[in-house]
Tab-separated table of C-alpha atoms and ligand atoms in Angstrom:
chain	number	residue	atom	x	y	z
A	1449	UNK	CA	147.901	55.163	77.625
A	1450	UNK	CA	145.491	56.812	79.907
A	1451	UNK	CA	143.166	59.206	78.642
A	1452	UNK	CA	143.548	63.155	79.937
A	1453	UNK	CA	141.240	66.279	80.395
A	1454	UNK	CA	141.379	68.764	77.660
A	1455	UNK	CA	143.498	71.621	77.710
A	1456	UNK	CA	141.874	74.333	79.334
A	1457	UNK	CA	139.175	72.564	81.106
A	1458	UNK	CA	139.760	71.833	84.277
A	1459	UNK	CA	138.572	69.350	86.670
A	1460	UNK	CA	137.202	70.905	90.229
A	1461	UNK	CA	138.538	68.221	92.813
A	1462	UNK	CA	137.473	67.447	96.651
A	1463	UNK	CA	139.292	70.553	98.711
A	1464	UNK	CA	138.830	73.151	96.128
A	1465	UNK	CA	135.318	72.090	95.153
A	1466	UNK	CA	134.088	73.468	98.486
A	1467	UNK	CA	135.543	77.123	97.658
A	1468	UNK	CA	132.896	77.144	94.949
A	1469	UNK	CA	129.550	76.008	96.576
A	1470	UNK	CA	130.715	78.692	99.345
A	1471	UNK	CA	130.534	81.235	96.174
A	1472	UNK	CA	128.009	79.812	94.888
A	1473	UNK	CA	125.753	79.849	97.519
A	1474	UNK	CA	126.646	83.456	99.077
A	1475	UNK	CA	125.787	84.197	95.246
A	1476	UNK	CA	122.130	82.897	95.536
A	1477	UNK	CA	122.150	84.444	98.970
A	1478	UNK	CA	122.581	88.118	97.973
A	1479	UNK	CA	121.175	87.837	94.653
A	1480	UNK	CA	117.770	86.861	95.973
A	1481	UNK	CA	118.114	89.805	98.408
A	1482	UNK	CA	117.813	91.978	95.522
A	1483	UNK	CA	115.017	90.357	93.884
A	1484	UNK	CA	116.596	87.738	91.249
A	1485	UNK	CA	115.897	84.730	90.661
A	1486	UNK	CA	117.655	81.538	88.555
A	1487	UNK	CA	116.928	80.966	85.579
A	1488	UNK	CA	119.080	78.274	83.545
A	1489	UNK	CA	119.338	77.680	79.953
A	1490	UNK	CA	120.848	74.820	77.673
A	1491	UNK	CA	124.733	75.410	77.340
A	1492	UNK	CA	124.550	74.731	73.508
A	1493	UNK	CA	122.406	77.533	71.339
A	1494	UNK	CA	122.491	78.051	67.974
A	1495	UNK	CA	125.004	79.655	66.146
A	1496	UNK	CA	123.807	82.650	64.522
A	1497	UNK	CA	122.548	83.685	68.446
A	1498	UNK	CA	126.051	84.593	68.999
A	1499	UNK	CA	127.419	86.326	65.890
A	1500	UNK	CA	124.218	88.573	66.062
A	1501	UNK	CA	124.378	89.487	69.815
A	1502	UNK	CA	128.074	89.624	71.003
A	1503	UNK	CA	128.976	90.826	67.061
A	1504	UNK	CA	130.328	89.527	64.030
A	1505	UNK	CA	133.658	91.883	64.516
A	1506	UNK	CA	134.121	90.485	67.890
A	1507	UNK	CA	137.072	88.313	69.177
A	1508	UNK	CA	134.634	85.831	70.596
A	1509	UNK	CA	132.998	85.523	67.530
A	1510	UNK	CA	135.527	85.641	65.101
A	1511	UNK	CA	138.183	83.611	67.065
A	1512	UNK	CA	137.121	82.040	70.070
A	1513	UNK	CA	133.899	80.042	69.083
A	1514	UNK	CA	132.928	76.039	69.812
A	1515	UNK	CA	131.045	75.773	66.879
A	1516	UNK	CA	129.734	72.676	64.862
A	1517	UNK	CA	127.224	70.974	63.006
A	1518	UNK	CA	124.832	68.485	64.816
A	1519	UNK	CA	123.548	65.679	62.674
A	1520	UNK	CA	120.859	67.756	61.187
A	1521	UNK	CA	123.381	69.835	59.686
A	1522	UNK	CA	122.504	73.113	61.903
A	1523	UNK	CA	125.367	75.075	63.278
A	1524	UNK	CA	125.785	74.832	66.977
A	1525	UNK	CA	127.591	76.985	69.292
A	1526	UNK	CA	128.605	75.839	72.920
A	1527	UNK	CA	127.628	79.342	74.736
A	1528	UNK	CA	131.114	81.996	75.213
A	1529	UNK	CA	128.547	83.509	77.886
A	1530	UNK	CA	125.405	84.109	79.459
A	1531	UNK	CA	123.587	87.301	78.570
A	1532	UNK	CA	122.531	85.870	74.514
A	1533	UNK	CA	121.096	82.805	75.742
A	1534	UNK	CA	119.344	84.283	78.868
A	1535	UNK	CA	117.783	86.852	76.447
A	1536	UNK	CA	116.894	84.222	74.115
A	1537	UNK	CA	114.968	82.835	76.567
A	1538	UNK	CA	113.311	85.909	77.819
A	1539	UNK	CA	111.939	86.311	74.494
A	1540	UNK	CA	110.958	82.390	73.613
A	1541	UNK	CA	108.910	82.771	76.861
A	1542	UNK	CA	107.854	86.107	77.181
A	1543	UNK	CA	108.977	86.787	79.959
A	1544	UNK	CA	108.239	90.736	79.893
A	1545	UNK	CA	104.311	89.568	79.706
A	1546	UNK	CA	104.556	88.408	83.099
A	1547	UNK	CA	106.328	91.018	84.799
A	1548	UNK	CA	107.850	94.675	83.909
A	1549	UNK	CA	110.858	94.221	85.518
A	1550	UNK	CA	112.726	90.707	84.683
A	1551	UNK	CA	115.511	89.736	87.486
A	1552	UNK	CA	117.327	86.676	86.566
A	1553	UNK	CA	120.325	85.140	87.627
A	1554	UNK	CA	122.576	82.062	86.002
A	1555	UNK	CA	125.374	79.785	87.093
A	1556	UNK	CA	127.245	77.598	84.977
A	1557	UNK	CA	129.832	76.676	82.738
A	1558	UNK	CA	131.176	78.635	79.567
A	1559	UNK	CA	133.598	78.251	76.159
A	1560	UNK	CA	135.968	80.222	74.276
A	1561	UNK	CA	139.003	79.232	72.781
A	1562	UNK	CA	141.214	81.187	74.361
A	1563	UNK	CA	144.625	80.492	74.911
A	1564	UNK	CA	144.924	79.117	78.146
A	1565	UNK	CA	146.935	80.735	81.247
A	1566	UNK	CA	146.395	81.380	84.880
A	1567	UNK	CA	142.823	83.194	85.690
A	1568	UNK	CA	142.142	82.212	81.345
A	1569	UNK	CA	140.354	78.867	80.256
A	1570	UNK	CA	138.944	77.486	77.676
A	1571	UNK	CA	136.135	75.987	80.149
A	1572	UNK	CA	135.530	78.379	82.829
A	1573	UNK	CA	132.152	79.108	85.231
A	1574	UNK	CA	130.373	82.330	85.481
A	1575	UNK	CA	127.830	83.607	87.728
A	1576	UNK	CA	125.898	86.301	86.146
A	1577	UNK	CA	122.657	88.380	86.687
A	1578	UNK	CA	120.717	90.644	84.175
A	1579	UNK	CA	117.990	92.973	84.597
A	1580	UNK	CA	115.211	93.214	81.376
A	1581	UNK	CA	112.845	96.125	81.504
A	1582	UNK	CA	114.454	98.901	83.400
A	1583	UNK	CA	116.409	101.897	81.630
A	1584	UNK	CA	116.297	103.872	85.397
A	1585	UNK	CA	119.647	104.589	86.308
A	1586	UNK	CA	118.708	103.207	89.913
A	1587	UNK	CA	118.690	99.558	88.404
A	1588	UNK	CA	122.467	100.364	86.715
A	1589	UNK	CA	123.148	101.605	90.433
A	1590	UNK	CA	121.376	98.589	91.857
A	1591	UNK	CA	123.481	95.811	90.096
A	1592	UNK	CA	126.509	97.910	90.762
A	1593	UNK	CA	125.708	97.558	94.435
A	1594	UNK	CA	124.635	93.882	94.514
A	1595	UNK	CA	128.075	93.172	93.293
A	1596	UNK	CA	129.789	95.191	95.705
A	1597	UNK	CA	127.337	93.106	98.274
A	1598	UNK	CA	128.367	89.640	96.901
A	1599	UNK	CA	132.412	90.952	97.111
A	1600	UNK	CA	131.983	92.188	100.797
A	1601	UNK	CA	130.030	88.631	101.685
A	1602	UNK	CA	132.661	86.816	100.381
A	1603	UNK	CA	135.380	88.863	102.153
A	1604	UNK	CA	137.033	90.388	99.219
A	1605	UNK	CA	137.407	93.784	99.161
A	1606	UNK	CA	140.677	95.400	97.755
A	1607	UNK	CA	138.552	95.316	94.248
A	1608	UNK	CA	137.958	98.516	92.262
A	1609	UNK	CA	135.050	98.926	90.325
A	1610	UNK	CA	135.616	101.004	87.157
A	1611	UNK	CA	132.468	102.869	85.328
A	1612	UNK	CA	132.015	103.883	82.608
A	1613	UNK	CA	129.427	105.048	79.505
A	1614	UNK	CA	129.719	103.909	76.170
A	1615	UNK	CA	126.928	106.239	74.710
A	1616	UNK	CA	123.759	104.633	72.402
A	1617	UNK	CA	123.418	104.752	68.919
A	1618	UNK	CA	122.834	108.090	68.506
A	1619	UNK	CA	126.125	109.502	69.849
A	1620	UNK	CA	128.204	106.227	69.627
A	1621	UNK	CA	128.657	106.355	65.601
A	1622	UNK	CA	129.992	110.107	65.809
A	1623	UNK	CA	132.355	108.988	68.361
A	1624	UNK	CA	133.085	106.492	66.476
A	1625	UNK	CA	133.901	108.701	63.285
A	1626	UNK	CA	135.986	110.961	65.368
A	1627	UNK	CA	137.535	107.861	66.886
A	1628	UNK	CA	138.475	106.153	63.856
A	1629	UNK	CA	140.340	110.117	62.265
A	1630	UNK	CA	142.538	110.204	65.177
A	1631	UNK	CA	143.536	106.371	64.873
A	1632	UNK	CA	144.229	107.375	61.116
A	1633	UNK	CA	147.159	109.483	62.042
A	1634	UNK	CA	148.790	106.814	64.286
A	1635	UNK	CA	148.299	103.511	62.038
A	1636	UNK	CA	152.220	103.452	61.939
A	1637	UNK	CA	152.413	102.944	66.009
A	1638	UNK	CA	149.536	99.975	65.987
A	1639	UNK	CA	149.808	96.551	66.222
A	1640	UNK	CA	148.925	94.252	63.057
A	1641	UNK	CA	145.907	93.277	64.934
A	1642	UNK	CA	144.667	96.950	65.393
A	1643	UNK	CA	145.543	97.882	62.136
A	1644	UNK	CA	143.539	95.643	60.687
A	1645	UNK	CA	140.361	96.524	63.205
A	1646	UNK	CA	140.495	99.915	63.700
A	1647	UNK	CA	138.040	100.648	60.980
A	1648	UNK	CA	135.329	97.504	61.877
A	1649	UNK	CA	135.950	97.781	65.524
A	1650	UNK	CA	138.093	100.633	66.523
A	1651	UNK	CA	137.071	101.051	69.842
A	1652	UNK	CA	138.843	97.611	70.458
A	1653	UNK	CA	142.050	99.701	69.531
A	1654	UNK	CA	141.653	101.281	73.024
A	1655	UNK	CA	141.683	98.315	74.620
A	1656	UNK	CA	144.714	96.757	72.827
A	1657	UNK	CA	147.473	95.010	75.268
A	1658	UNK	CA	150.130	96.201	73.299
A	1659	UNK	CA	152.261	98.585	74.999
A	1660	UNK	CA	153.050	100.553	71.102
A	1661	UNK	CA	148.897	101.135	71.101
A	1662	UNK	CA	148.449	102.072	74.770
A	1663	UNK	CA	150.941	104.834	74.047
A	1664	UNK	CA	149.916	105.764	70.358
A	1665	UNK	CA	145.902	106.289	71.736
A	1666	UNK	CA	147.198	107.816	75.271
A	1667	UNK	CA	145.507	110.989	73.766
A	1668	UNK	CA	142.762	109.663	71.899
A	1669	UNK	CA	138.939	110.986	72.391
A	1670	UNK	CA	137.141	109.414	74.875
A	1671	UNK	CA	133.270	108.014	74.185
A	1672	UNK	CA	132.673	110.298	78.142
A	1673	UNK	CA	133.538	113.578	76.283
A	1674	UNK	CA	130.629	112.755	73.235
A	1675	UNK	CA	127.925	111.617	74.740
A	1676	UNK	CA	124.667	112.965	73.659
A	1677	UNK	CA	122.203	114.791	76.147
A	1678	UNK	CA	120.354	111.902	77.456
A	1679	UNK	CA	122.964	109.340	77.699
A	1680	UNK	CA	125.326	112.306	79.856
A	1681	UNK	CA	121.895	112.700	82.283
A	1682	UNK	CA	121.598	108.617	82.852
A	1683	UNK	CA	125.338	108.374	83.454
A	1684	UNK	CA	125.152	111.695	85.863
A	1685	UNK	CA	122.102	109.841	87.298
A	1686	UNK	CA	124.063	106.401	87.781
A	1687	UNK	CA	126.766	108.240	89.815
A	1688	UNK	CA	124.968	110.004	91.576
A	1689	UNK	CA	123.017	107.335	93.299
A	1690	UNK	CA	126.150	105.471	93.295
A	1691	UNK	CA	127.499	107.979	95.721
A	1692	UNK	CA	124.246	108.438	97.612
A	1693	UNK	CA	124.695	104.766	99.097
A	1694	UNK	CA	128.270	105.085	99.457
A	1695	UNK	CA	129.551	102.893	96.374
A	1696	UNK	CA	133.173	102.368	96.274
A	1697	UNK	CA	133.782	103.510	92.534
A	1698	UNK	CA	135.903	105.150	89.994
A	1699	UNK	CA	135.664	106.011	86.229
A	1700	UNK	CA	137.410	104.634	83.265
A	1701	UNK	CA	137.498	106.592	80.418
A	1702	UNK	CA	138.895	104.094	78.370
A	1703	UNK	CA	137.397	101.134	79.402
A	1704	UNK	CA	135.356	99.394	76.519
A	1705	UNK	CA	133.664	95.783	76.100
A	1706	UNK	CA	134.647	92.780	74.314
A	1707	UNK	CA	131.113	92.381	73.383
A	1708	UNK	CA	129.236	94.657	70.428
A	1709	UNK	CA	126.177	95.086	72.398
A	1710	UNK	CA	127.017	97.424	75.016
A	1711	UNK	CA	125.494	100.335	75.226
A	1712	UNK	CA	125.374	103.203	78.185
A	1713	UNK	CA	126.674	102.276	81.620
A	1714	UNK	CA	129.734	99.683	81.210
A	1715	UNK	CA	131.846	98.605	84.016
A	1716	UNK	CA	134.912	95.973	85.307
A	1717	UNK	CA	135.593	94.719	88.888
A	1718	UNK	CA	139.327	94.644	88.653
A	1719	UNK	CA	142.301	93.521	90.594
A	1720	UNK	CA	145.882	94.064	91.056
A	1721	UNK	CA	146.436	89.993	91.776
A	1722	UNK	CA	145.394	88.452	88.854
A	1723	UNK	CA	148.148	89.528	86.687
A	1724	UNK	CA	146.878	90.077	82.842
A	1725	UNK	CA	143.635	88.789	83.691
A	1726	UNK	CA	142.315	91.097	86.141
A	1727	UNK	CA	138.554	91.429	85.341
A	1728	UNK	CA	136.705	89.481	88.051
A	1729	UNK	CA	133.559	90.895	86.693
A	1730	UNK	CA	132.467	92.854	83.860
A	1731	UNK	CA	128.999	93.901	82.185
A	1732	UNK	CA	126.510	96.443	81.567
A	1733	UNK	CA	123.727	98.070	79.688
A	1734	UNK	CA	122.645	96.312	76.560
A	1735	UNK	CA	119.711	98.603	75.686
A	1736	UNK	CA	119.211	97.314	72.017
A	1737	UNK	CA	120.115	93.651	72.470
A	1738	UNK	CA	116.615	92.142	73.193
A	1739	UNK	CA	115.216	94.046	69.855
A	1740	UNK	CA	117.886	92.840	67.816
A	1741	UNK	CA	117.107	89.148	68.924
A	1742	UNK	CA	113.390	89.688	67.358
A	1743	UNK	CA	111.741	90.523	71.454
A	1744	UNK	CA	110.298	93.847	72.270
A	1745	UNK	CA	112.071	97.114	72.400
A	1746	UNK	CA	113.208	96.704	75.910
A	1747	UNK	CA	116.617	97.763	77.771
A	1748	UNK	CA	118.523	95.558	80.109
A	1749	UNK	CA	121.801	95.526	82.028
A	1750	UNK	CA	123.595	92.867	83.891
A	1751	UNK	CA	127.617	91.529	84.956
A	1752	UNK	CA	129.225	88.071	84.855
A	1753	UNK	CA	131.831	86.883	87.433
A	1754	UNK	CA	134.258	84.526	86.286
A	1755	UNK	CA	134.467	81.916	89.108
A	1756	UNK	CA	137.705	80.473	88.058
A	1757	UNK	CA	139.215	83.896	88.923
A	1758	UNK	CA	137.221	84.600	92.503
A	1759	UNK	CA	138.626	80.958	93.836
A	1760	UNK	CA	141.916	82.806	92.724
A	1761	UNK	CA	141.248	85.646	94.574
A	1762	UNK	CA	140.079	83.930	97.745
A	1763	UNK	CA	143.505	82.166	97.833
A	1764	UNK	CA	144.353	81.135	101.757
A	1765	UNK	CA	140.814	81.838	102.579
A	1766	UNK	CA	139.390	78.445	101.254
A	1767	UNK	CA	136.785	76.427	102.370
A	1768	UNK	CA	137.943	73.232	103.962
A	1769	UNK	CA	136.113	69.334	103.338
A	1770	UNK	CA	133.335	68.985	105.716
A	1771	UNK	CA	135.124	66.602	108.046
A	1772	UNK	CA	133.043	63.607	110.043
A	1773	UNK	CA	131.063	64.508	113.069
A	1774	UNK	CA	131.867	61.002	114.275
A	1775	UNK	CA	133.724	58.346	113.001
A	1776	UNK	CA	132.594	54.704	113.824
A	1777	UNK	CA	135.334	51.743	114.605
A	1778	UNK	CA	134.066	48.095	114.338
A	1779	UNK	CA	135.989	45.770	116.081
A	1780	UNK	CA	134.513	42.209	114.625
A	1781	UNK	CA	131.589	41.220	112.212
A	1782	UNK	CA	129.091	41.343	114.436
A	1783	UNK	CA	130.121	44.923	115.471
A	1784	UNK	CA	130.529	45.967	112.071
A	1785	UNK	CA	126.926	44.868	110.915
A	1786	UNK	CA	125.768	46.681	114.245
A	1787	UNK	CA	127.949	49.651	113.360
A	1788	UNK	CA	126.962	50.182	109.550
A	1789	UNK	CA	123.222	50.671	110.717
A	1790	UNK	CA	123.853	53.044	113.395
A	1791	UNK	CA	125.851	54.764	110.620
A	1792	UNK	CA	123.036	54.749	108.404
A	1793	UNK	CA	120.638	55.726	111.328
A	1794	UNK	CA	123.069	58.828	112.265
A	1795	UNK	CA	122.826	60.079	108.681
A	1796	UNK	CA	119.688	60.308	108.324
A	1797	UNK	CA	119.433	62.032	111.384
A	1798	UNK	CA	121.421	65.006	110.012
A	1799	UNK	CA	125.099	63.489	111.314
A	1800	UNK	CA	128.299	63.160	108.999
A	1801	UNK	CA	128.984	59.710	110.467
A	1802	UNK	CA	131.561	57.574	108.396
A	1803	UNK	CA	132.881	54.367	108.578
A	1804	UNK	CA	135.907	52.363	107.590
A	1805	UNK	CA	135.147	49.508	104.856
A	1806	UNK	CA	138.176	47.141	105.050
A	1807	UNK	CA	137.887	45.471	108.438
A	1808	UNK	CA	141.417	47.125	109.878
A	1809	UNK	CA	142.680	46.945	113.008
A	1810	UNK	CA	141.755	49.709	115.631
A	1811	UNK	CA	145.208	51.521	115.441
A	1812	UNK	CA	144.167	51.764	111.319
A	1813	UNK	CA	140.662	53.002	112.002
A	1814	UNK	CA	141.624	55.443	114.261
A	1815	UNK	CA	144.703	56.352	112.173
A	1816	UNK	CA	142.259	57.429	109.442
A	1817	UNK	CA	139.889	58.790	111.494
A	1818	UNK	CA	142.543	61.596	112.265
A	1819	UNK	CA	142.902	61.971	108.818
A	1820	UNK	CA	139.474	62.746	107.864
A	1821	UNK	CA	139.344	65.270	110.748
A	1822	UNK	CA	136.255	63.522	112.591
A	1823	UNK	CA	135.699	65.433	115.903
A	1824	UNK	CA	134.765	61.882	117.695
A	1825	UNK	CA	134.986	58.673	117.397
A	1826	UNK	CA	133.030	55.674	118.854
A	1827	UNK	CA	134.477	52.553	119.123
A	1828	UNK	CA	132.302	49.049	119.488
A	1829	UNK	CA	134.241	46.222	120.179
A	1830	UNK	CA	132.770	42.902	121.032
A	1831	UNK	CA	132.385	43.086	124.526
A	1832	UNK	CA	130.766	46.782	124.107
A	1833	UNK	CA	128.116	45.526	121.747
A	1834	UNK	CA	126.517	42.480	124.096
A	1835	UNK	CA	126.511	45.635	126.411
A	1836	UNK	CA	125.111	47.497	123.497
A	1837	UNK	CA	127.576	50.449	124.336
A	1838	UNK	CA	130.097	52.200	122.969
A	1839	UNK	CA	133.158	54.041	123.815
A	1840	UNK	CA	132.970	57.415	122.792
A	1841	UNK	CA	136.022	59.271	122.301
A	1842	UNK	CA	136.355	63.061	122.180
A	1843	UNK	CA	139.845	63.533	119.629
A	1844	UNK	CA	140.073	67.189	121.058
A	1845	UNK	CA	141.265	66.445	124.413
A	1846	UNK	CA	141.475	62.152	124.058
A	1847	UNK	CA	139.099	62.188	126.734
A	1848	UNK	CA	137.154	58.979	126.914
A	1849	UNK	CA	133.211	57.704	128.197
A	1850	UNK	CA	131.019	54.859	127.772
A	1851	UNK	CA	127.370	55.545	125.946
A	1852	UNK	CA	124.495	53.527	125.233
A	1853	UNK	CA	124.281	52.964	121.764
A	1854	UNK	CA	120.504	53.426	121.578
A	1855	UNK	CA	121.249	56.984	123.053
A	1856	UNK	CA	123.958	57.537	120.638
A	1857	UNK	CA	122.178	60.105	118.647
A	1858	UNK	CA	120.953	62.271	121.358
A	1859	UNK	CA	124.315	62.506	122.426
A	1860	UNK	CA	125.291	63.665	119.191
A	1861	UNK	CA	122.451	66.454	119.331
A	1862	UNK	CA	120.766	64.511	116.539
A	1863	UNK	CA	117.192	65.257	114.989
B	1422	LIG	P1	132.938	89.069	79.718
B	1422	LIG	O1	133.705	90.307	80.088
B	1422	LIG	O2	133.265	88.471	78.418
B	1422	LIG	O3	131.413	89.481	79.775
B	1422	LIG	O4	133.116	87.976	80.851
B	1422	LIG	C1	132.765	88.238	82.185
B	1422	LIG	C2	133.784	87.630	83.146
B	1422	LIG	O5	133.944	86.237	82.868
B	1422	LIG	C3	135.182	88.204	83.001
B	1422	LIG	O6	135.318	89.411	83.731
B	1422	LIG	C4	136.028	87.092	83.596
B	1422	LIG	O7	136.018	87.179	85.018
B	1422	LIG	C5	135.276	85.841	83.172
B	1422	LIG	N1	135.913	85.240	81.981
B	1422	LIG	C6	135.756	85.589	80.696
B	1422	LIG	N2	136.492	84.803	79.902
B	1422	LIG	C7	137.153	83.937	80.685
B	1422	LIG	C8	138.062	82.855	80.466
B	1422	LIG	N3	138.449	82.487	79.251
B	1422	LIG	N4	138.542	82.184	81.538
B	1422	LIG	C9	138.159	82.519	82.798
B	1422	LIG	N5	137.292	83.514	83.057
B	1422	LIG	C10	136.791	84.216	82.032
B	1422	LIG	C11	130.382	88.617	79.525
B	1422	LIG	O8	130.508	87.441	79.356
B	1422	LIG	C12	129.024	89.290	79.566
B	1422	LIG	N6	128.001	88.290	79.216
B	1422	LIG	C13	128.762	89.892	80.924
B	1422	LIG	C14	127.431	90.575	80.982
B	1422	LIG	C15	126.305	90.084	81.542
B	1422	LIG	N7	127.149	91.729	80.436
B	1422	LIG	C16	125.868	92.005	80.658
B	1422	LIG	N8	125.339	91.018	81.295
């Protein structure tokens, strides 16, 4: 019996592989526009980096987790996402030493054990970006707007972007108090799940698929109504320069984070084509984080893109193989030897020049020249190469000329 994949990771084949480098490099494109650059960090970490920054109460930590012990007998975690490790790194290497402002952007795969459906994998690819050493609300705006940038490069653009504020820890924990009294007098409508949470992580409860929840906290207090003074005049501040260059926005109250160390300015690109899974994008302020992970007292914010669900999104609007600029047909050994090194010539002059390896007849090679798309082909039969021509054939319009195989490249607008 053959040996399979695992579920939930997925191989990215020839034909859809394309779709990604497209994403990819628009990604790198825009991101360096606004000042980022890559940074790229080990996809294992250690354990305890996880249950201290994403939280103990979490579902990623409690549930979802790759974790075991190498031979040394220390707990490893294959990462559930970016933002830990990157700031694990920004402290290891003090980053903040070299510059105020740290811009950093990551590619690359991720883990949870989730229960895998469409847009939901156990194995899927994010593209993130975070921002160390900034709490001005003109950075929150900033990455706000570089997303919107990287959505309107890559043609999508029925997306809304909801905003939100999920205060700091001076107003949070009164919310929270307040939060957890009016979930008191609706235990009976929650879920097992949010019954059992809604003390150690109640503002999960708001966030709770289940339609009984969604309608037994319709009227619960929002985290918007209780912020204190300063984080109301950041969040005023992040809208309002939101507006001033013409963001595409809205607010959602209720929106909160899967992820413990949230604070302030929190937000989702969501869609209406994704079914259940319709955050393309999610992040946001994590002023505390880098303290709590032993580095200075510095703030941060950034997003993640999951790339499994933008190749969703782009659907019809894929990006096809590169097909052949020319195709070369040997007819005979001679030609074929002759053939192989103007192949290998062409390439390295900057043409996608391909070959076919099993000696066929012409009506074959040109068969599978069609296939592969090539926009010529040039055909050296025996005659041709004592001539040391070719026929070049245009597969557009089948029209037909003789060339000098010496001036092949040139006529191929070669380097
Ligand atoms: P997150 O909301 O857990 O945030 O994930 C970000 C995005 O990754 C999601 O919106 C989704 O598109 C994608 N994603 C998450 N889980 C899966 C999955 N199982 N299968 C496919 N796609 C998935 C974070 O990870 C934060 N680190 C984002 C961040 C960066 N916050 C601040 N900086």
């Amino acid at each position: 019996m053959s040996i399979t994949g695992i579920k939930g990771m997925n191989d990215i084949l020839p034909g859809e592989v394309e779709t990604w480098q497209f994403l990819e490099v628009a990604a790198r494109r825009v991101f360096a526009l606004h000042g980022f650059s890559e940074i790229r960090v080990p996809v294992v970490e250690k354990t305890e980096l996880f249950c201290r920054s994403i939280g103990e109460t979490t579902d990623i930590v409690e549930k979802e987790m790759y974790s075991f012990c190498d031979k040394g007998g220390t707990s490893l975690t294959l990462r559930p996402e970016g933002t830990a490790a990157v700031m694990r790194a920004f402290i290891q290497h003090k980053l903040h030493a070299l510059d105020p402002v740290a811009k950093l952007y990551y590619l690359g795969p991720m883990f949870r054990y989730e229960r895998p459906q469409k847009g939901r994998y156990r194995q899927f690819h994010q593209i993130g970006a975070e921002a160390v050493g900034v709490d001005d609300p003109r950075i929150d705006a900033q990455i706000l707007a570089m997303l919107q940038h990287f959505f309107d490069e890559i043609g999508l653009d029925d997306l809304d972007l909801q905003v939100n504020s999920l205060g700091c820890p001076q107003c949070r924990p009164l919310y929270r108090t307040q939060l957890v009294d009016f979930l008191e007098t609706r235990l009976g409508d929650l879920c097992d799940d949010c019954r059992r949470r809604y003390t150690t992580n109640p503002l999960r409860v708001l966030d709770c698929k289940a339609t009984g929840c969604g309608e037994a906290t319709a009227a619960a207090p929002a985290m918007l109504d209780h912020l204190c003074e300063g984080c109301d005049e950041h969040f005023t501040a992040v809208r309002l320069h939101l507006e001033d260059i013409g963001a595409r926005f809205t607010i959602n109250r209720r929106m909160v984070r899967g992820l413990d160390y949230y604070t302030r300015t929190t937000f989702e690109m969501v869609t209406a084509n994704l079914g259940a899974q319709n955050a393309v994008a999610a992040g946001g302020r994590y002023d505390g984080l880098v303290r709590q992970l032993g580095g200075p007292a510095l703030p941060g914010i950034g997003f993640a893109m999951g790339v499994e669900r933008l190749v969703l999104l782009m659907g019809e609007d894929r990006r096809a193989v590169q097909p052949p600029d020319i195709f070369l047909a040997a007819l005979g050994d001679v030609a074929q030897r002759r053939v192989f090194s103007l192949m290998h010539d062409l390439q390295r002059r900057g043409v996608r020049a391909e070959i076919d390896y099993q000696g066929r007849s012409l009506k074959a090679q040109m068969r599978r020249a069609d296939k592969l798309g090539a926009a010529r082909v040039l055909i050296v039969g025996e005659d041709e190469l004592t001539r040391g021509v070719g026929q070049l054939r245009n597969m557009g319009d089948s029209t037909q000329r003789e060339v000098s195989l010496d001036e092949l490249p040139r006529e191929l607008g070669a380097k």
